[in-house]
CSV table of C-alpha atoms and ligand atoms in Angstrom, one decimal:
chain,number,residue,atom,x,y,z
B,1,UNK,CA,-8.6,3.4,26.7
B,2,UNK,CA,-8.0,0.5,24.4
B,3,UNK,CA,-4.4,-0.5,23.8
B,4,UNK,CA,-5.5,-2.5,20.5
B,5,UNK,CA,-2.7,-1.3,17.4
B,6,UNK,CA,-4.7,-2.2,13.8
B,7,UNK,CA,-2.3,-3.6,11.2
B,8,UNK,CA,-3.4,-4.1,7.7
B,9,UNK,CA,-1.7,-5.9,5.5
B,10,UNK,CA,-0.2,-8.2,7.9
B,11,UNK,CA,0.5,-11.3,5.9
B,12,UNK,CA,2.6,-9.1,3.7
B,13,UNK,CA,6.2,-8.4,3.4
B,14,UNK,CA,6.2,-4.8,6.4
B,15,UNK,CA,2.7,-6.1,7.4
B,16,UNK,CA,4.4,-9.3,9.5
B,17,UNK,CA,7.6,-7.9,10.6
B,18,UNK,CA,5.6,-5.1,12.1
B,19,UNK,CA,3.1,-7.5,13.7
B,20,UNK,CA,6.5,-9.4,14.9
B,21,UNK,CA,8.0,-6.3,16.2
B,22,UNK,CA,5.1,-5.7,18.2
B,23,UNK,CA,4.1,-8.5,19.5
B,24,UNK,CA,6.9,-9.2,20.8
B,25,UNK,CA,6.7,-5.9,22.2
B,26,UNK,CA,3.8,-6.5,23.9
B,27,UNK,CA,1.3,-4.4,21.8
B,28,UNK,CA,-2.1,-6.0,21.4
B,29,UNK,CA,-2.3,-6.7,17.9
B,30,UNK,CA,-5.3,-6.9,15.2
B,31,UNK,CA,-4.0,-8.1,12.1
B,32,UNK,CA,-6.1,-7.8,8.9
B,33,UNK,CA,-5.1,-9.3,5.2
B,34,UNK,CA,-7.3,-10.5,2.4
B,35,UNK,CA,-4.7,-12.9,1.5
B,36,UNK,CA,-5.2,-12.3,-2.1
B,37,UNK,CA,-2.6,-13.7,-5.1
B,38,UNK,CA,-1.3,-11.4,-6.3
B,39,UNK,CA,2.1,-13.6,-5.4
B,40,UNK,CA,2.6,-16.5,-3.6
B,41,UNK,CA,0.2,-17.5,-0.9
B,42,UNK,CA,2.2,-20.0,0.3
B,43,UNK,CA,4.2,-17.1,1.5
B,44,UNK,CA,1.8,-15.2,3.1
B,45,UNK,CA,0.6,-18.1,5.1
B,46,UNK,CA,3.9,-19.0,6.1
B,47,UNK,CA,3.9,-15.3,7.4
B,48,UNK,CA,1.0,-15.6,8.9
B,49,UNK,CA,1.6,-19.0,11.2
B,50,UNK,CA,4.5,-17.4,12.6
B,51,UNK,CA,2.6,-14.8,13.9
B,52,UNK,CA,0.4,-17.4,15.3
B,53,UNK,CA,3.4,-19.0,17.1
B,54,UNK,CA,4.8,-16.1,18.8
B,55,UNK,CA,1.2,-15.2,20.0
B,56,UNK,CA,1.4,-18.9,22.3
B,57,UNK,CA,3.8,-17.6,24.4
B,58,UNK,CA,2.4,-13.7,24.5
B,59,UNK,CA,-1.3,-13.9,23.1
B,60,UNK,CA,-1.4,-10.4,22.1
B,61,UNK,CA,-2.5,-11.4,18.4
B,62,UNK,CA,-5.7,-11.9,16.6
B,63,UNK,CA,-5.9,-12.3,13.0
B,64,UNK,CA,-9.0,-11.6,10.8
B,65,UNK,CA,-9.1,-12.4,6.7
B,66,UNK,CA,-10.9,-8.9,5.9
B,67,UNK,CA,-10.6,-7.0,2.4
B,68,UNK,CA,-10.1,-3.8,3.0
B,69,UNK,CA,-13.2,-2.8,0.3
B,70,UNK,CA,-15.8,-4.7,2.5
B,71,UNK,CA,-16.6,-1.3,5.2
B,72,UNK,CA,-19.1,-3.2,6.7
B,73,UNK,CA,-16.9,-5.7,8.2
B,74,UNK,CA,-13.9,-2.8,9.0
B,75,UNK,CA,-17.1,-1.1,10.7
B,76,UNK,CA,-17.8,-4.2,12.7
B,77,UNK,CA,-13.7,-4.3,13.6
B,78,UNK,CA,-13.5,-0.7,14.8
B,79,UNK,CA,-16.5,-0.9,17.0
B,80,UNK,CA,-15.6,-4.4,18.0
B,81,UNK,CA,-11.9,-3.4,19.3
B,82,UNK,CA,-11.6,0.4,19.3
B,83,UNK,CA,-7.7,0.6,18.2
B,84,UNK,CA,-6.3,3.9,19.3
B,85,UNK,CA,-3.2,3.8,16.4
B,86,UNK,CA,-4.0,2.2,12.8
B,87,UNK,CA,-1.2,1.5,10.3
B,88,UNK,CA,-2.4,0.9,7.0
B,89,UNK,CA,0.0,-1.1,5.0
B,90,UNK,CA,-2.7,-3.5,3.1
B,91,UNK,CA,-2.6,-2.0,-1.0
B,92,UNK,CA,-2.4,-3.5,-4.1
B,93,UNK,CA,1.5,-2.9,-4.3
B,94,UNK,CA,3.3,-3.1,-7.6
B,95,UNK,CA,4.1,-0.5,-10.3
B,96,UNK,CA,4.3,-2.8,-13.2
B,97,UNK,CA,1.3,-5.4,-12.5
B,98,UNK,CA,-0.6,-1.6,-12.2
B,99,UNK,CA,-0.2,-1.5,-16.0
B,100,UNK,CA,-1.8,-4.4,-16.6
B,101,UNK,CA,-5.0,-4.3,-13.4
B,102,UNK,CA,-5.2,-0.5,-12.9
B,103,UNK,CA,-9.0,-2.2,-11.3
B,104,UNK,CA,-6.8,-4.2,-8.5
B,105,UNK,CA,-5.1,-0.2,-7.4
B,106,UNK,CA,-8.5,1.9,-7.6
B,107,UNK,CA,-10.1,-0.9,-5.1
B,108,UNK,CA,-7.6,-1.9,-2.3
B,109,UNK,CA,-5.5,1.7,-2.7
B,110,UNK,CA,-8.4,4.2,-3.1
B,111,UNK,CA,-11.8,2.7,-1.9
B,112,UNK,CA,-10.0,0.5,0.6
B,113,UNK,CA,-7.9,3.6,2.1
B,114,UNK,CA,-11.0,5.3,1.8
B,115,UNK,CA,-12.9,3.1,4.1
B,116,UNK,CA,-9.8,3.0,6.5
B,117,UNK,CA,-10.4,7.1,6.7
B,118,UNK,CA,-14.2,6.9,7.6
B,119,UNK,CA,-12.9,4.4,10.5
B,120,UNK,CA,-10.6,6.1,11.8
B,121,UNK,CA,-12.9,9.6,11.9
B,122,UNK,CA,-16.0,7.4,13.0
B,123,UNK,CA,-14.1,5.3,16.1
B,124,UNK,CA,-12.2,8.4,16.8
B,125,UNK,CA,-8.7,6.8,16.1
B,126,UNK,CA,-5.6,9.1,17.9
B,127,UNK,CA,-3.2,8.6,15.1
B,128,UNK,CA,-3.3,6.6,11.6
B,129,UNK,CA,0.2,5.7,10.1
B,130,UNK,CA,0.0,4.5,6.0
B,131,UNK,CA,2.0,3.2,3.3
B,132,UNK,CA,2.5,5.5,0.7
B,133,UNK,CA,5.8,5.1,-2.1
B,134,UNK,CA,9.1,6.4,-3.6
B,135,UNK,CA,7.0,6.2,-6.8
B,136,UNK,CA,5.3,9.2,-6.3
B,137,UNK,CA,8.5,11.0,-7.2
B,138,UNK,CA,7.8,9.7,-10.4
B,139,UNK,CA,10.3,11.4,-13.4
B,140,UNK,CA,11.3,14.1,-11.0
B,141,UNK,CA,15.2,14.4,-11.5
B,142,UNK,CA,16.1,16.2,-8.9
B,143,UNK,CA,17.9,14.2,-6.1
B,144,UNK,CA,17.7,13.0,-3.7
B,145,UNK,CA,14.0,13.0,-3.5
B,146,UNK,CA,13.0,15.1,-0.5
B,147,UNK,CA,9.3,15.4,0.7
B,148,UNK,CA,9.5,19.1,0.0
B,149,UNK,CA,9.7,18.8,-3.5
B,150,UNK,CA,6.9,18.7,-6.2
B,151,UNK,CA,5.4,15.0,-6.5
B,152,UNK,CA,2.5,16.3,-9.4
B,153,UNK,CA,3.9,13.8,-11.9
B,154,UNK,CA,3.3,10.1,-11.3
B,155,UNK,CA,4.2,8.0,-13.7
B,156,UNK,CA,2.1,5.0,-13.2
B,157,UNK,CA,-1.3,4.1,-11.8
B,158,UNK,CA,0.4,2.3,-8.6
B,159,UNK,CA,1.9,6.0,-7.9
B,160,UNK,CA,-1.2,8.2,-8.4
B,161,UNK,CA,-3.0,6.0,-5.8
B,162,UNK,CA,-0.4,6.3,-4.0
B,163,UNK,CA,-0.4,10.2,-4.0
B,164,UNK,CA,-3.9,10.5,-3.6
B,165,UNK,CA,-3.4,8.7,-0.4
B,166,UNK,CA,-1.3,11.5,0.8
B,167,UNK,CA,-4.3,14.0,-0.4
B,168,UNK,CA,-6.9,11.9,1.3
B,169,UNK,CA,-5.2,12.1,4.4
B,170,UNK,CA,-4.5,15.2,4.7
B,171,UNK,CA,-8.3,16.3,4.3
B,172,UNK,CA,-9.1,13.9,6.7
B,173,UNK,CA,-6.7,15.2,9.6
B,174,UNK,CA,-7.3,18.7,8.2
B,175,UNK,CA,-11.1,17.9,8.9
B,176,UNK,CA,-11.6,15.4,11.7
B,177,UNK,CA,-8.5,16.1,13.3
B,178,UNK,CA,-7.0,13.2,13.6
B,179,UNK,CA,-2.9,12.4,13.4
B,180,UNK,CA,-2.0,10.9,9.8
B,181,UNK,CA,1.6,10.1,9.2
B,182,UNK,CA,2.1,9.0,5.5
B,183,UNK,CA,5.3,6.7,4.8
B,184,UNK,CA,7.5,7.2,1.8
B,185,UNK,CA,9.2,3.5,1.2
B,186,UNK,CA,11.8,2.8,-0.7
B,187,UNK,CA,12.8,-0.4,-1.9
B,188,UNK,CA,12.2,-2.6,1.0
B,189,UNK,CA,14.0,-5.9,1.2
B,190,UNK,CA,15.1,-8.5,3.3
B,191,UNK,CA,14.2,-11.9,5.0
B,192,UNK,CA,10.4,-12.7,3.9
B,193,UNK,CA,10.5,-10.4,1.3
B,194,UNK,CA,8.4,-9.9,-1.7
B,195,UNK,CA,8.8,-12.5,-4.8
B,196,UNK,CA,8.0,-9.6,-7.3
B,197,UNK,CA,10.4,-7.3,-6.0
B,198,UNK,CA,14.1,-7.4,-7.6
B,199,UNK,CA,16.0,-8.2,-4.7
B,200,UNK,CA,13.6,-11.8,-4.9
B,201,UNK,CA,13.2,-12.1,-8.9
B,202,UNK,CA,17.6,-11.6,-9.1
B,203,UNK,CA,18.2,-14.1,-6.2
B,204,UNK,CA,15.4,-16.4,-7.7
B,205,UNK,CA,17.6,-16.3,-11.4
B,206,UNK,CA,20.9,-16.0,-10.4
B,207,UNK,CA,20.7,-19.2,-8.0
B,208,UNK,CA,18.0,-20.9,-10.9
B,209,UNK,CA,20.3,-20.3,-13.6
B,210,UNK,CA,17.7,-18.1,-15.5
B,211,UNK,CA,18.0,-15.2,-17.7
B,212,UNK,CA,17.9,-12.2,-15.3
B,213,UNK,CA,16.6,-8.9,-17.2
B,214,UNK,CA,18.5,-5.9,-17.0
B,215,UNK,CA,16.2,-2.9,-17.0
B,216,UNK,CA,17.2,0.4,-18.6
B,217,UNK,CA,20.8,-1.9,-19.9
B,218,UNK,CA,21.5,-1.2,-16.0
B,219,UNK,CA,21.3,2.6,-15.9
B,220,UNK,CA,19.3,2.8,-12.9
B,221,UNK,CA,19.3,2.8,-8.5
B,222,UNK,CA,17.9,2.3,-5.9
B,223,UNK,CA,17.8,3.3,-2.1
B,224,UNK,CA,17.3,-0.1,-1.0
B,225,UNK,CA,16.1,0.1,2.7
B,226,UNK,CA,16.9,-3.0,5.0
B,227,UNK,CA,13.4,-4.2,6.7
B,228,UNK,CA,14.6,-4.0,10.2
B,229,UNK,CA,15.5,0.0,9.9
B,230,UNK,CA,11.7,-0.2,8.6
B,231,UNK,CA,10.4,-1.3,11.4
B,232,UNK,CA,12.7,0.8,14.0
B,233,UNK,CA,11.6,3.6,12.3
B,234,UNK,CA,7.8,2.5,12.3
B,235,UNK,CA,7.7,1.4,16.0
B,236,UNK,CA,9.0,5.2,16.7
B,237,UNK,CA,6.6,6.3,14.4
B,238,UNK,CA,4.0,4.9,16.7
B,239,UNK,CA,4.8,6.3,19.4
B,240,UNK,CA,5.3,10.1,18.0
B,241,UNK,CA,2.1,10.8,16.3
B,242,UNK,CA,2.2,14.0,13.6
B,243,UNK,CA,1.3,17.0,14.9
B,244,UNK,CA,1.2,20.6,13.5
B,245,UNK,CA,4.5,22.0,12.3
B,246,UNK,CA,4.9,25.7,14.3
B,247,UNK,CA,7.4,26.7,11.4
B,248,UNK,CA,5.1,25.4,8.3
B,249,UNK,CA,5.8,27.5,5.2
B,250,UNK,CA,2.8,28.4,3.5
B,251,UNK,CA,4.7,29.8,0.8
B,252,UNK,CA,5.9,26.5,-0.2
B,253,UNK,CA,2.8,24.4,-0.8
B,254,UNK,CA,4.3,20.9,-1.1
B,255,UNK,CA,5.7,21.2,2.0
B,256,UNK,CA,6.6,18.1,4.0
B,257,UNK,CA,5.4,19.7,7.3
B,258,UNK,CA,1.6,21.1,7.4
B,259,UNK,CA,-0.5,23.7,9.7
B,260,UNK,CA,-2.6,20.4,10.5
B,261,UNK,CA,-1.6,17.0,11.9
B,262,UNK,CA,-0.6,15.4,8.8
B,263,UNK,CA,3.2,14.4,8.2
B,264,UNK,CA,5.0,12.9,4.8
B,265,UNK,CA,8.3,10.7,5.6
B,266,UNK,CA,10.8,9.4,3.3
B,267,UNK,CA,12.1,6.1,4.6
B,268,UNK,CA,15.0,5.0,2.7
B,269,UNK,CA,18.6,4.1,2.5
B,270,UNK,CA,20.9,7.4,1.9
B,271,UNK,CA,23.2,5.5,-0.1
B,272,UNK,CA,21.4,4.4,-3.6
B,273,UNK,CA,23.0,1.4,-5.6
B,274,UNK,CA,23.6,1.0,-8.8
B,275,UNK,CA,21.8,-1.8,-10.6
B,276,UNK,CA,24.6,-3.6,-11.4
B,277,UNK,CA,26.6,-3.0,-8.6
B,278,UNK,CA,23.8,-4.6,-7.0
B,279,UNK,CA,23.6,-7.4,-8.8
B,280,UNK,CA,27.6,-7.9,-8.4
B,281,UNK,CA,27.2,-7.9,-4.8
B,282,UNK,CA,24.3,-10.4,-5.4
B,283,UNK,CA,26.4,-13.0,-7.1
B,284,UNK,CA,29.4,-12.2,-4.4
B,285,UNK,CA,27.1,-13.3,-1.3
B,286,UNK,CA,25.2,-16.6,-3.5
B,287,UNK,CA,29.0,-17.6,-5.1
B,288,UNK,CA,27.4,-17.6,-8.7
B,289,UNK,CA,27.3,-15.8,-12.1
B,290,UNK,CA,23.9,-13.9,-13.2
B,291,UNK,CA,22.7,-14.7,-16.7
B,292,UNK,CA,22.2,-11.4,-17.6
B,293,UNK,CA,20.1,-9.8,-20.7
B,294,UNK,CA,20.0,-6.1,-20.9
B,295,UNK,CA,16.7,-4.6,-22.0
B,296,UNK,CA,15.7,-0.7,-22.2
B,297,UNK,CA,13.4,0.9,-19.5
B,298,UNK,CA,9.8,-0.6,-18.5
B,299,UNK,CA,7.0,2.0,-18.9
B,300,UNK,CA,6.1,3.0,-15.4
B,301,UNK,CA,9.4,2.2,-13.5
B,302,UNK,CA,11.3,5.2,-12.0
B,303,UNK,CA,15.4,5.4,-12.8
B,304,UNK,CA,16.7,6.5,-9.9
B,305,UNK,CA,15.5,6.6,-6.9
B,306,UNK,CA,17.4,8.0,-3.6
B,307,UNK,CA,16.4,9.5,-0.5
B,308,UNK,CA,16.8,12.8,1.3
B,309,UNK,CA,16.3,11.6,5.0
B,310,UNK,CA,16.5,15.4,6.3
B,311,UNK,CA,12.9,15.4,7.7
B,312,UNK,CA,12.5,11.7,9.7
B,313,UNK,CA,15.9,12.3,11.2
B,314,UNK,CA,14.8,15.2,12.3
B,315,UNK,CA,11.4,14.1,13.3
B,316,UNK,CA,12.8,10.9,15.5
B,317,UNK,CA,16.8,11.3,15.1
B,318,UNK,CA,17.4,8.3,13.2
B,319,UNK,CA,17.0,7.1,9.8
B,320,UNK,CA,17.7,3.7,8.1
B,321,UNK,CA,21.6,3.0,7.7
B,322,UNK,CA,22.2,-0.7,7.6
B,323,UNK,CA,24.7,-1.3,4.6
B,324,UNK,CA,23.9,-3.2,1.6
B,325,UNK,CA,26.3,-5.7,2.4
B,326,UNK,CA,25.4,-6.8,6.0
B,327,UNK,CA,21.2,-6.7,4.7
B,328,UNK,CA,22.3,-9.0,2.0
B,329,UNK,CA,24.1,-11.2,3.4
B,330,UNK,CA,20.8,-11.4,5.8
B,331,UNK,CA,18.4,-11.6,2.8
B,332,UNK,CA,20.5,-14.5,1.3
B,333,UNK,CA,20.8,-16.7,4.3
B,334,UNK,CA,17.0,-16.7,4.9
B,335,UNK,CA,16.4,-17.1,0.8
B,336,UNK,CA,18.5,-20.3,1.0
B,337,UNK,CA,16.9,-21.5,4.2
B,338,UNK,CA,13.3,-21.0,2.8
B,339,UNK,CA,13.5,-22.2,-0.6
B,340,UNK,CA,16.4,-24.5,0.5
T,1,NAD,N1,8.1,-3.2,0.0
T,1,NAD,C1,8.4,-2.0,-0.6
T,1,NAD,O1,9.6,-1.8,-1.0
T,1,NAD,C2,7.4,-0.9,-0.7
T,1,NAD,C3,7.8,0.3,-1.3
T,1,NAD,C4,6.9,1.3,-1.4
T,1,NAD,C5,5.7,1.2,-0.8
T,1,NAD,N2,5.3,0.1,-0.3
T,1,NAD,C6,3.9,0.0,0.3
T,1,NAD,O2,4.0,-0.5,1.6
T,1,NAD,C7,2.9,-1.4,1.9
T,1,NAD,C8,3.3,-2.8,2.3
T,1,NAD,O3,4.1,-3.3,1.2
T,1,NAD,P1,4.6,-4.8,1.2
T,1,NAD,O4,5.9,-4.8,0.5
T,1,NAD,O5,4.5,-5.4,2.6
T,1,NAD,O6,3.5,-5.4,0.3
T,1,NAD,P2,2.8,-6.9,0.3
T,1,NAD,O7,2.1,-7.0,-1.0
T,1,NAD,O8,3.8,-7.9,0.7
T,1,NAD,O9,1.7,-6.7,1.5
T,1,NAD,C9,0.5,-6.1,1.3
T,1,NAD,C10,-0.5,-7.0,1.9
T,1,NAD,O10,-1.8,-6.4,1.8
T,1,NAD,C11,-2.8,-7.4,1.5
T,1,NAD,N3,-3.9,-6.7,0.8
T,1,NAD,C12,-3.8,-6.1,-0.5
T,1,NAD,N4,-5.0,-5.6,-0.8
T,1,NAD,C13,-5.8,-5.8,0.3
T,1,NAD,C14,-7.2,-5.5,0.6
T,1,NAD,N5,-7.9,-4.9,-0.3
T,1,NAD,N6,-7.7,-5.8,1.8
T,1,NAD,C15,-6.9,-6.5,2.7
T,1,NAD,N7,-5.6,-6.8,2.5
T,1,NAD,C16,-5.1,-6.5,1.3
T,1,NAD,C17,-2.1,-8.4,0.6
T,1,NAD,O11,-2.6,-9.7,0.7
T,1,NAD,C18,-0.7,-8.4,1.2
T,1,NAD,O12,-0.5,-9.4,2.2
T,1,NAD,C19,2.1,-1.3,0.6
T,1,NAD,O13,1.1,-0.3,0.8
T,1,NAD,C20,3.0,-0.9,-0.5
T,1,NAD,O14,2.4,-0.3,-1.5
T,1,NAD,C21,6.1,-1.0,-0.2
């Protein structure tokens, strides 16, 4: 049986400290990325060579520069190495830039997630892990968001792809009968993060001395979810693929757990932060004053956002604790170091 674990997206933010994680696990590792610009290459390279230099001392790692819309060369992939597990992190990620290049979403998040499906069911794949988002909680108030509770309401393009991801799968594992875990993130940050998320764009203006827009006049949170619980939480992920839940409810159709092999986890921090307050703690760790403008609410972006961990604990008995304060002290030191 091949022992081959397909990551896509692995020049990204999760995408490399997945491929990290497991190669210095001693996985065998196909990485896939188009490399596109929707930030920083420069990043992404960077990323990318570490990977590389890890793989001299083990070499468990290939890289290939695929788009995920091209199903001809996924085809050629599949057949080529025959992964058993496929986690499928590669999307057009982004709920504001979604607003502006809905095209960008429809490609990566539904044709691209589409092809990923038709591999997996063609090349008989055991079990298929993939990103899906806190955003598809949309303007639900209730909290904290639990995957039990009605996600019908997206509020931007980024989250409906996002959505009908979970949808997708599900028909695919109901049909082919395959394992699909879907993953709920929230707010991922940490060393090699991404420069359009806040926990980049605040450190970016605070240390830059440029204005640093407050959204909503700082009337909103966040579960922000350190990287390495991420990827503990992934790796076990891995290793316990979804399977049918004997207690499903069919009275309760948004159900979290499902009569076929297809699983919906929140991963997120249980303790959501206030903008501000996370800002504060921002300026604490970098020893300088944010320039701050307070603006109302961009169209698209969720206010609050906080996560009901009830089902992965369950599911692998853990879920992602490290405090603000120790991940940002880690995020900082690494921002300072790489942009020095
Ligand atoms: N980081 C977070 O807080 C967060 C929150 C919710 C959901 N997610 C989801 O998790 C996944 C990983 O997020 P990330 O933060 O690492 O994002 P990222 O943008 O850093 O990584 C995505 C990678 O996928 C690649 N990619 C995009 N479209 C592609 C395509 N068509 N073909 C091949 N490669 C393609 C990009 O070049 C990029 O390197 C995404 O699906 C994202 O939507 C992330």
């Amino acid at each position: 049986m091949s022992k081959y674990v397909l990551v896509t997206g692995c020049a990204g933010f999760i995408g490399f400290h997945l491929c990290r994680k497991l190669i210095e696990e001693e996985y065998k590792v196909i990485g896939i990325d188009n490399i596109n610009s929707y930030y920083d290459k420069k990043l992404k390279k960077k990323r990318l060579e570490i990977l590389s230099q890890i793989n001299l001392n083990t070499k468990n790692w290939k890289f290939l520069k695929i788009d995920l819309v091209d199903k001809d060369s996924l085809l050629e992939i599949f057949q080529k190495y025959k992964p058993q597990t496929v986690i499928n992190l590669a999307a057009q990620a982004g709920v504001r830039y979604s607003i502006k290049n809905p095209t960008a979403y429809i490609n990566s998040n539904i044709l691209g997630f589409y092809n990923i499906l038709e591999c997996c069911k063609i090349f008989k794949v055991k079990n298929l892990l993939y990103a899906s988002s806190s955003s598809v909680y949309g303007g639900n108030t209730k909290i904290p968001f639990s995957e039990n509770d009605s996600v019908n309401h997206p509020i931007s393009i980024y989250a409906a792809t996002k959505k009908s991801n979970e949808l997708m799968a599900h028909s695919y594992s109901h049909l082919y009968g395959f394992a699909c875990t879907g993953i709920r993130f929230f707010t991922v940050y940490g060393p090699w993060g991404r420069p359009d998320m806040a926990p980049m764009i605040f450190a970016d203006a605070i240390i830059n001395k440029k204005t640093l827009k407050i959204f909503n006049y700082g009337n909103m949170s966040r579960s922000f979810t350190f990287i390495d619980d991420v990827i503990e939480i992934l790796i076990s992920l891995i290793n316990k693929p979804a399977v049918p839940d004997e207690n499903f409810d069919s009275r309760n159709p948004n159900s979290a757990t499902s009569w076929c092999s297809h699983r919906i986890f929140n991963i997120g921090n249980d303790n959501s932060v206030g903008l501000l307050t996370f800002v504060n703690m921002l300026e604490e760790e970098l020893g300088l004053e944010a320039i701050k403008d307070f603006v109302s609410l961009q169209r698209g972006d969720v206010v609050n956002t906080i996560s009901d961990n009830t089902n992965i604990n369950k599911w692998i008995g853990t879920y992602p604790k490290t405090s603000l304060k120790k991940g940002i002290k880690i995020f900082i030191k690494w921002y300072k170091d790489y942009y020095n």
